[in-house]
Each structure stands twice: as C-alpha cells, then as structure tokens.
Short mmCIF file of C-alpha atoms in Angstrom, two decimals:
data_model
loop_
_atom_site.label_atom_id
_atom_site.label_comp_id
_atom_site.label_asym_id
_atom_site.label_seq_id
_atom_site.Cartn_x
_atom_site.Cartn_y
_atom_site.Cartn_z
CA MET F 1 9.30 -128.22 -72.86
CA GLU F 2 9.17 -129.20 -68.82
CA THR F 3 7.31 -126.84 -66.76
CA GLU F 4 7.11 -128.07 -63.47
CA ASN F 5 4.74 -126.85 -60.77
CA ARG F 6 5.66 -125.68 -57.63
CA PRO F 7 7.18 -128.07 -54.20
CA SER F 8 5.07 -129.77 -52.67
CA PHE F 9 6.26 -132.81 -50.37
CA SER F 10 4.86 -135.98 -48.47
CA TYR F 11 5.73 -137.20 -45.42
CA MET F 12 4.84 -140.69 -43.42
CA GLY F 13 1.53 -140.19 -45.21
CA ARG F 14 0.82 -136.61 -44.64
CA ASN F 15 0.49 -134.91 -47.59
CA PHE F 16 2.12 -130.98 -48.00
CA SER F 17 1.16 -130.04 -51.33
CA ASP F 18 -1.08 -127.69 -49.86
CA LEU F 19 2.29 -125.72 -48.32
CA SER F 20 3.66 -124.20 -51.18
CA ILE F 21 5.14 -121.07 -51.15
CA ASN F 22 3.29 -118.37 -50.57
CA GLU F 23 3.71 -116.40 -53.84
CA ASP F 24 3.07 -112.68 -53.32
CA SER F 25 3.62 -110.93 -56.10
CA SER F 26 5.14 -107.57 -53.93
CA ALA F 27 7.85 -109.43 -53.70
CA PHE F 28 9.02 -108.93 -57.58
CA SER F 29 9.86 -106.05 -60.37
CA GLU F 30 6.36 -105.12 -61.28
CA CYS F 31 7.86 -104.01 -64.29
CA ASN F 32 4.26 -102.62 -65.13
CA SER F 33 6.12 -99.46 -67.29
CA ASP F 34 9.05 -98.55 -67.89
CA ARG F 35 11.01 -95.86 -65.62
CA SER F 36 13.85 -94.67 -67.31
CA GLY F 37 11.96 -90.95 -66.68
CA GLU F 38 10.92 -88.38 -69.61
CA PHE F 39 13.18 -88.23 -73.05
CA PRO F 40 13.90 -85.08 -73.87
CA SER F 41 11.71 -83.84 -77.02
CA THR F 42 12.73 -80.58 -78.95
CA SER F 43 10.50 -81.12 -81.98
CA SER F 44 6.85 -79.69 -82.56
CA GLN F 45 5.87 -83.05 -81.90
CA SER F 46 5.30 -83.26 -78.03
CA ARG F 47 3.00 -81.36 -79.22
CA GLN F 48 1.06 -83.28 -80.87
CA LEU F 49 2.02 -85.76 -78.58
CA ALA F 50 0.03 -84.23 -75.94
CA MET F 51 -2.28 -83.94 -77.67
CA ALA F 52 -2.94 -87.30 -78.33
CA CYS F 53 -2.75 -88.56 -75.56
CA ALA F 54 -5.26 -86.87 -74.23
CA SER F 55 -7.47 -87.34 -77.46
CA GLU F 56 -9.69 -90.24 -77.70
CA ASN F 57 -8.03 -91.22 -81.66
CA SER F 58 -4.18 -91.10 -81.85
CA ASP F 59 -4.73 -93.44 -85.10
CA GLU F 60 -3.25 -90.48 -87.22
CA LEU F 61 -0.45 -89.96 -85.59
CA ILE F 62 0.78 -93.66 -84.74
CA GLN F 63 0.88 -94.04 -87.87
CA GLN F 64 3.23 -91.01 -88.70
CA LEU F 65 5.22 -92.52 -86.00
CA VAL F 66 5.43 -96.30 -87.40
CA SER F 67 6.49 -94.65 -90.20
CA ASP F 68 9.60 -92.80 -89.15
CA LEU F 69 10.73 -95.56 -87.54
CA GLN F 70 11.95 -96.33 -90.73
CA SER F 71 13.18 -93.05 -91.80
CA CYS F 72 17.13 -92.68 -92.86
CA SER F 73 17.40 -90.06 -89.77
CA ILE F 74 18.88 -91.32 -86.92
CA GLU F 75 16.87 -87.88 -85.13
CA GLU F 76 13.71 -89.13 -86.88
CA GLN F 77 13.89 -92.53 -85.92
CA LYS F 78 14.98 -92.09 -82.43
CA GLN F 79 12.12 -89.11 -82.19
CA ALA F 80 9.25 -92.01 -82.85
CA ALA F 81 10.52 -94.05 -80.74
CA MET F 82 10.87 -92.12 -77.78
CA GLU F 83 6.54 -91.29 -78.85
CA ILE F 84 5.64 -94.13 -79.50
CA ARG F 85 6.86 -95.21 -76.30
CA LEU F 86 5.26 -91.83 -74.03
CA ILE F 87 2.27 -93.03 -75.84
CA ALA F 88 1.84 -96.96 -74.91
CA LYS F 89 3.03 -95.74 -71.93
CA ASN F 90 0.57 -93.16 -71.11
CA LYS F 91 -2.49 -94.68 -72.64
CA PRO F 92 -1.93 -98.36 -72.55
CA GLU F 93 -5.61 -98.51 -74.75
CA ASN F 94 -2.68 -97.74 -77.56
CA ARG F 95 -0.52 -100.11 -77.65
CA VAL F 96 -2.48 -102.47 -79.15
CA LYS F 97 -3.11 -100.14 -81.78
CA ILE F 98 0.51 -99.58 -82.07
CA ALA F 99 1.19 -103.28 -82.46
CA LYS F 100 -1.48 -103.48 -85.25
CA ALA F 101 -0.17 -100.21 -86.99
CA GLY F 102 2.84 -102.07 -87.80
CA ALA F 103 5.51 -100.33 -84.87
CA VAL F 104 6.70 -104.51 -83.92
CA LYS F 105 8.69 -105.22 -86.54
CA PRO F 106 10.65 -101.52 -86.83
CA LEU F 107 11.16 -101.30 -83.12
CA ILE F 108 12.78 -104.41 -83.05
CA SER F 109 15.25 -103.32 -85.72
CA LEU F 110 16.14 -100.50 -83.81
CA ILE F 111 16.75 -102.60 -80.53
CA SER F 112 19.94 -103.98 -82.83
CA SER F 113 21.28 -100.87 -83.37
CA ALA F 114 24.48 -99.85 -83.23
CA ASP F 115 23.49 -96.01 -81.96
CA PRO F 116 23.07 -97.24 -78.08
CA GLN F 117 20.52 -94.75 -77.66
CA LEU F 118 18.77 -95.68 -80.46
CA GLN F 119 18.85 -98.80 -78.99
CA GLU F 120 16.73 -97.69 -75.53
CA TYR F 121 14.56 -96.24 -76.59
CA GLY F 122 13.88 -99.47 -78.81
CA VAL F 123 13.89 -101.66 -75.80
CA THR F 124 12.41 -99.15 -73.79
CA ALA F 125 8.86 -98.87 -76.64
CA ILE F 126 8.51 -102.78 -76.91
CA LEU F 127 8.81 -103.13 -73.16
CA ASN F 128 5.81 -100.74 -73.04
CA LEU F 129 3.69 -102.57 -76.17
CA SER F 130 4.95 -105.74 -74.22
CA LEU F 131 2.43 -105.35 -71.06
CA CYS F 132 -0.42 -106.21 -73.17
CA ASP F 133 -0.30 -109.45 -72.96
CA GLU F 134 -2.18 -109.13 -76.74
CA ASN F 135 0.64 -108.74 -78.11
CA LYS F 136 3.56 -110.45 -76.24
CA GLU F 137 3.07 -112.60 -79.16
CA ILE F 138 3.14 -111.14 -82.16
CA ILE F 139 6.61 -109.55 -80.49
CA ALA F 140 8.37 -112.36 -80.30
CA PHE F 141 7.27 -114.26 -83.38
CA SER F 142 8.90 -110.66 -85.04
CA GLY F 143 12.12 -112.08 -83.91
CA ALA F 144 12.44 -109.98 -80.26
CA ILE F 145 14.83 -112.23 -77.66
CA LYS F 146 16.82 -112.00 -79.82
CA PRO F 147 17.47 -108.34 -80.22
CA LEU F 148 16.61 -108.05 -76.62
CA VAL F 149 19.51 -110.79 -74.86
CA ARG F 150 21.78 -108.70 -77.27
CA ALA F 151 21.13 -105.31 -75.65
CA LEU F 152 20.47 -106.68 -72.45
CA ARG F 153 24.63 -107.92 -73.20
CA LEU F 154 25.92 -104.53 -74.09
CA GLY F 155 23.47 -101.61 -73.87
CA THR F 156 23.18 -98.81 -71.93
CA PRO F 157 21.99 -99.90 -67.87
CA THR F 158 18.91 -98.48 -68.19
CA ALA F 159 18.81 -100.63 -71.90
CA LYS F 160 20.05 -104.08 -70.34
CA GLU F 161 16.84 -103.65 -67.14
CA ASN F 162 14.16 -102.25 -69.68
CA SER F 163 15.67 -105.79 -71.88
CA ALA F 164 15.01 -107.61 -68.62
CA CYS F 165 11.96 -107.00 -67.92
CA ALA F 166 10.65 -107.31 -71.41
CA LEU F 167 11.95 -110.58 -71.80
CA LEU F 168 9.66 -111.04 -68.02
CA ARG F 169 6.85 -110.39 -69.81
CA LEU F 170 7.24 -112.65 -73.30
CA SER F 171 8.02 -115.76 -70.33
CA GLN F 172 4.47 -115.21 -68.87
CA VAL F 173 3.86 -116.92 -72.10
CA ASP F 174 4.61 -120.28 -71.54
CA GLU F 175 6.06 -121.07 -74.96
CA ASN F 176 8.20 -118.57 -74.95
CA LYS F 177 10.33 -119.68 -71.69
CA SER F 178 12.46 -122.04 -73.83
CA ALA F 179 13.67 -119.93 -76.25
CA ILE F 180 14.15 -117.49 -74.03
CA GLY F 181 16.89 -119.95 -71.92
CA ARG F 182 18.29 -121.52 -74.71
CA SER F 183 19.22 -117.78 -76.60
CA GLY F 184 21.14 -117.13 -73.63
CA ALA F 185 19.37 -115.37 -71.51
CA ILE F 186 20.06 -116.42 -68.63
CA PRO F 187 23.72 -115.96 -68.23
CA LEU F 188 22.87 -112.24 -68.80
CA LEU F 189 20.07 -112.71 -66.22
CA VAL F 190 23.02 -114.05 -63.11
CA ASN F 191 25.28 -111.24 -64.59
CA LEU F 192 22.31 -108.79 -63.67
CA LEU F 193 21.66 -109.90 -60.43
CA GLU F 194 24.70 -109.68 -59.20
CA SER F 195 26.13 -106.73 -60.84
CA GLY F 196 23.64 -104.50 -61.02
CA GLY F 197 22.10 -101.77 -58.96
CA PHE F 198 19.35 -102.48 -57.01
CA ARG F 199 16.73 -102.00 -59.46
CA ALA F 200 18.46 -104.38 -62.35
CA LYS F 201 19.15 -106.87 -59.46
CA LYS F 202 15.41 -106.43 -58.40
CA ASP F 203 14.23 -107.34 -62.60
CA ALA F 204 16.39 -109.95 -63.09
CA SER F 205 15.41 -112.03 -59.85
CA THR F 206 11.72 -111.64 -61.45
CA ALA F 207 12.84 -112.90 -64.87
CA LEU F 208 14.61 -115.44 -63.47
CA TYR F 209 11.58 -116.68 -61.54
CA SER F 210 9.10 -116.57 -64.51
CA LEU F 211 11.77 -118.99 -66.28
CA CYS F 212 12.72 -121.14 -63.85
CA SER F 213 9.67 -122.54 -64.12
CA VAL F 214 11.19 -124.77 -66.91
CA LYS F 215 13.63 -127.48 -65.62
CA GLU F 216 16.41 -126.64 -68.29
CA ASN F 217 16.72 -123.06 -67.66
CA LYS F 218 16.96 -124.05 -64.15
CA ILE F 219 19.95 -125.90 -64.99
CA ARG F 220 21.14 -123.39 -67.55
CA ALA F 221 20.58 -121.04 -64.07
CA VAL F 222 22.49 -122.90 -61.71
CA HIS F 223 25.36 -123.55 -64.10
CA ALA F 224 25.65 -120.10 -65.22
CA GLY F 225 26.55 -119.83 -61.31
CA ILE F 226 23.69 -118.52 -59.79
CA MET F 227 23.56 -119.57 -56.65
CA LYS F 228 26.62 -117.44 -55.38
CA PRO F 229 24.75 -114.35 -55.89
CA LEU F 230 21.68 -115.78 -54.69
CA VAL F 231 23.26 -116.95 -51.23
CA GLU F 232 25.09 -113.39 -51.04
CA LEU F 233 21.82 -111.05 -50.96
CA MET F 234 20.10 -113.51 -48.19
CA ALA F 235 22.70 -113.08 -46.80
CA ASP F 236 22.13 -109.16 -46.48
CA PHE F 237 19.04 -108.44 -44.46
CA GLY F 238 19.88 -104.66 -45.42
CA SER F 239 19.60 -105.62 -49.72
CA ASN F 240 16.24 -105.65 -49.41
CA MET F 241 16.28 -108.63 -52.18
CA VAL F 242 16.97 -111.30 -49.15
CA ASP F 243 12.78 -111.94 -50.20
CA LYS F 244 13.07 -112.52 -53.80
CA SER F 245 16.99 -114.31 -54.16
CA ALA F 246 14.72 -116.91 -51.49
CA TYR F 247 12.43 -116.36 -54.22
CA VAL F 248 14.07 -117.82 -57.35
CA LEU F 249 16.27 -120.28 -54.47
CA SER F 250 13.36 -122.32 -54.20
CA LEU F 251 11.96 -122.59 -57.81
CA LEU F 252 15.73 -124.21 -58.49
CA VAL F 253 16.42 -126.56 -55.51
CA SER F 254 14.26 -129.30 -57.06
CA VAL F 255 16.88 -129.54 -58.96
CA THR F 256 20.39 -131.91 -57.78
CA ASP F 257 23.05 -129.58 -59.11
CA ALA F 258 21.39 -126.77 -57.37
CA ARG F 259 20.71 -128.39 -53.83
CA THR F 260 24.79 -129.02 -54.01
CA ALA F 261 26.37 -125.96 -54.90
CA LEU F 262 23.60 -123.87 -53.17
CA VAL F 263 26.13 -126.04 -50.13
CA GLU F 264 29.16 -125.18 -51.67
CA GLU F 265 28.45 -121.86 -51.43
CA GLY F 266 27.39 -121.39 -48.46
CA GLY F 267 23.89 -121.51 -48.35
CA ILE F 268 22.92 -123.90 -44.90
CA PRO F 269 23.98 -121.60 -42.71
CA VAL F 270 22.12 -119.04 -44.00
CA LEU F 271 19.08 -120.10 -44.27
CA VAL F 272 19.28 -121.01 -40.68
CA GLU F 273 19.87 -117.57 -40.06
CA ILE F 274 17.23 -116.57 -41.69
CA VAL F 275 14.84 -119.18 -40.07
CA GLU F 276 15.83 -117.91 -36.81
CA VAL F 277 16.19 -113.74 -37.44
CA GLY F 278 13.91 -112.99 -41.00
CA SER F 279 10.33 -111.91 -41.09
CA GLN F 280 7.57 -114.61 -41.26
CA ARG F 281 7.35 -114.53 -44.33
CA GLN F 282 11.43 -114.49 -44.71
CA LYS F 283 11.14 -117.47 -42.41
CA GLU F 284 8.50 -119.94 -44.38
CA ILE F 285 10.67 -119.34 -47.92
CA ALA F 286 14.01 -120.65 -46.13
CA VAL F 287 11.78 -123.75 -44.35
CA ALA F 288 11.39 -125.38 -47.84
CA ILE F 289 13.88 -124.97 -49.26
CA LEU F 290 15.77 -126.41 -46.25
CA LEU F 291 12.75 -129.78 -46.76
CA GLN F 292 13.87 -129.41 -50.13
CA VAL F 293 17.17 -129.75 -49.10
CA CYS F 294 17.03 -132.48 -46.87
CA GLU F 295 14.58 -134.32 -47.97
CA ASP F 296 16.56 -136.98 -49.81
CA SER F 297 19.64 -136.22 -48.07
CA VAL F 298 21.77 -137.81 -45.02
CA VAL F 299 24.12 -135.72 -45.26
CA TYR F 300 22.93 -132.44 -45.37
CA ARG F 301 20.33 -133.12 -42.54
CA THR F 302 23.25 -133.55 -40.42
CA MET F 303 24.91 -130.16 -41.42
CA VAL F 304 21.67 -128.20 -40.62
CA ALA F 305 21.41 -130.06 -37.67
CA ARG F 306 25.04 -129.04 -36.86
CA GLU F 307 24.21 -124.93 -37.83
CA GLY F 308 21.68 -125.18 -34.36
CA ALA F 309 18.87 -124.77 -36.80
CA ILE F 310 16.35 -127.04 -34.20
CA PRO F 311 15.55 -124.10 -31.62
CA PRO F 312 14.31 -122.00 -34.07
CA LEU F 313 12.53 -124.57 -36.42
CA VAL F 314 10.86 -124.99 -32.58
CA ALA F 315 10.43 -122.10 -32.14
CA LEU F 316 8.78 -121.08 -35.37
CA SER F 317 6.53 -124.38 -35.22
CA GLN F 318 4.97 -122.89 -32.16
CA SER F 319 4.35 -118.78 -33.36
CA GLY F 320 5.09 -118.78 -37.02
CA THR F 321 1.20 -118.98 -38.88
CA ASN F 322 -0.28 -122.48 -39.92
CA ARG F 323 1.82 -123.69 -43.12
CA ALA F 324 4.61 -122.01 -41.18
CA LYS F 325 4.27 -124.10 -38.78
CA GLN F 326 3.26 -127.78 -40.46
CA LYS F 327 6.43 -126.91 -42.68
CA ALA F 328 8.82 -126.36 -39.65
CA GLU F 329 7.42 -129.48 -37.56
CA THR F 330 8.18 -132.00 -40.34
CA LEU F 331 11.46 -130.14 -40.93
CA ILE F 332 12.45 -131.33 -37.33
CA GLU F 333 11.10 -134.34 -37.82
CA LEU F 334 13.32 -135.37 -40.89
CA LEU F 335 15.88 -133.86 -38.84
CA ARG F 336 15.39 -136.30 -35.77
CA GLN F 337 15.41 -139.01 -37.80
CA PRO F 338 18.79 -141.40 -36.86
CA ARG F 339 21.34 -140.32 -39.20
CA SER F 340 22.74 -143.79 -40.34
CA GLY F 341 20.90 -143.64 -43.62
CA ASN F 342 18.07 -144.98 -42.99
CA VAL F 343 17.25 -144.11 -46.85
CA ALA F 344 13.73 -145.44 -46.77
CA ALA F 345 12.03 -143.49 -44.21
CA THR F 346 13.55 -140.57 -45.66
CA THR F 347 11.12 -137.83 -47.60
CA LYS F 348 10.20 -138.81 -50.85
CA THR F 349 9.32 -136.66 -53.99
CA SER F 350 5.92 -135.61 -54.73
CA ALA F 351 5.58 -135.53 -59.25
CA VAL F 352 6.48 -133.37 -61.13
CA SER F 353 3.45 -132.24 -63.95
CA VAL F 354 4.71 -131.96 -66.95
#
C-alpha cells in the first residue's frame, strides 16, 4: 500500500513543503455518531435501556442484547440492534464492552440482511462501535468491509450515509484503506457525492478524503468519475461543499489522470473563480491545486493565465495569509515564464514517501 504525504513544492531553490494545505477538520463531516434519530421502541427493554445508560454497570444487559442479536425472531434482532446502537451512542465507554461481549460478528450478519430496517440498524450499531479506536481492528478483521459496501450500494438512505461514516472510521487504520478501495466502495462513494443529500455528500467527501491518501484509491476515484461532481460542487458557492470538494481534489491532482480529468471537466475556470471570490481558506486551497496542475505543464499554465488568474493572484499575494501569499507568488512566477516550453525551468515534484 502506498500512502502519500500531502503535496509539497520546490521552485527556483525555494522549498514549499511547509505550505501544506491547512487540514481544518471543520471542513468535513465529524461522523462522531449516527444522526438518524431515535428509533421507535415499544418493548419493556426500553426501560432497561434507560436504566443501563444511567447505571455504572450495564454488562448484564449487554450480554442479553448480544444473545438477542442471534435470535430467530427478526423483531428481537431489530430491538437488540437498536438498543446496542443507543447504548454505544449515549455511553461511549460501553463501546469496548459491547465489542468484547461478542456483538461485532452478529451485527455484521445483520448488515447482510434482506430486511432493510434490520440492515440499517446493524450498520448504525457498527458505526457507533467503530467510533472507538480499539474496536476498528476487530470490526475490519471480522469481515465488516464488504457488508458495509453492500449497504452503501443497496441500503436505505440512512444506511448508506452511516455505511459511509463507518467506512471512514475504518479507513483511519492505514491497513484498511486498500481493502476498502478493493471492495468497490469508491465508485459508490462517488455516486453518493454526486446524488446524495447534503449530509450524504459531506460524509462521502470525508470518506473519500481519507481513502485517497492511498495512490491506488486516487486512481480508482478518478476512473469512477469523481472529477465531475467535485468541479460542480466547487462551482456552487451555495452548496456549502466548496471547501470539502477542494480538499479532496487537492489529494487527487498528484495523479496525472486527475489533472487531465480536471481540465476536461472545466475545473480551471472554477478554480480561478475561487481564487478571485472565495474565502481566504478556499483561495489558498485553489492556489495549491493550481500549483500542482501547472508545475509541469506549459499547456495548463497557458490555460490558467488565459482565464485571468494573474490579477486575483496578485491581489492574494498582497492581502492573503503568509502561506497564501507565498503560494500565490510562486504560481505567478510560473505563469509569467515564457510559454515556449522550457521544461527544464518548470517546477519539479517533490519525492513521494512510501
């Protein structure tokens, strides 16, 4: 598995490795727990649940719920999965207890259920268990990735969103990134990014950002057609997805096919517009992307210059943050080079860590 460092640049003897994009987590979905609302509950176990959430010791109830997950009754399975989900959500210390009690494999079995509601409950419970770092390895090792991908393909809207969040959490273990990519998750996340609601788009972009730190997943994302929704979302300032889409794009453009797709989808005018009218953070991300696009291509530099990039770059070099100023100055120098094709004078990409 090849995990890449964040982009860095050197130009005319100046090292810009310290100009990495500010990875402000507020740009992304927190996925701290499911946000699907409280499931309806009519059984007497609801009272037990309330007592367990307030109690110091919920071990006995957890053991009973794990047993109920394996019941022959779908209704009992639903009730048990729902209550496990709530206990894991409302009392984080129970997440390890639930996993150690043997809940993970039965919950994964529920994710493969033909009953859409049972599948949704299983996905949501696994999501809440995956919020604990200690549980991520056992969830992946127990075979959760493929069922989560299946739910991402065929589940209810809530199951799809929570599957994306669960896959995000599992992808925070580097060894899982390639496995998730190979499982077919990336085209489904791209589809969610393109056609889902706002929360689905936010969750999909966050998962893709995590997964695309691996080169093979960048290629999968580009081949899945990610560039079209990314460019469309960056162009829509009312979508509240400009930052999120640009962060994902900033990872992808280290791949040649991604730069080609970006240009083909009309991304250069969109990036230039962001430099002109975006927020300070958006401007800095857009300039960093344009630097990567232009560093080895006279053709792309010409396109960027013809889109009128130099005036807003000059303005940014005078009024942006220190990092934004440096990036803008570097890009201006590139754009002002003779366009006859003196490749020897172009920027060289820094070595990628493996």
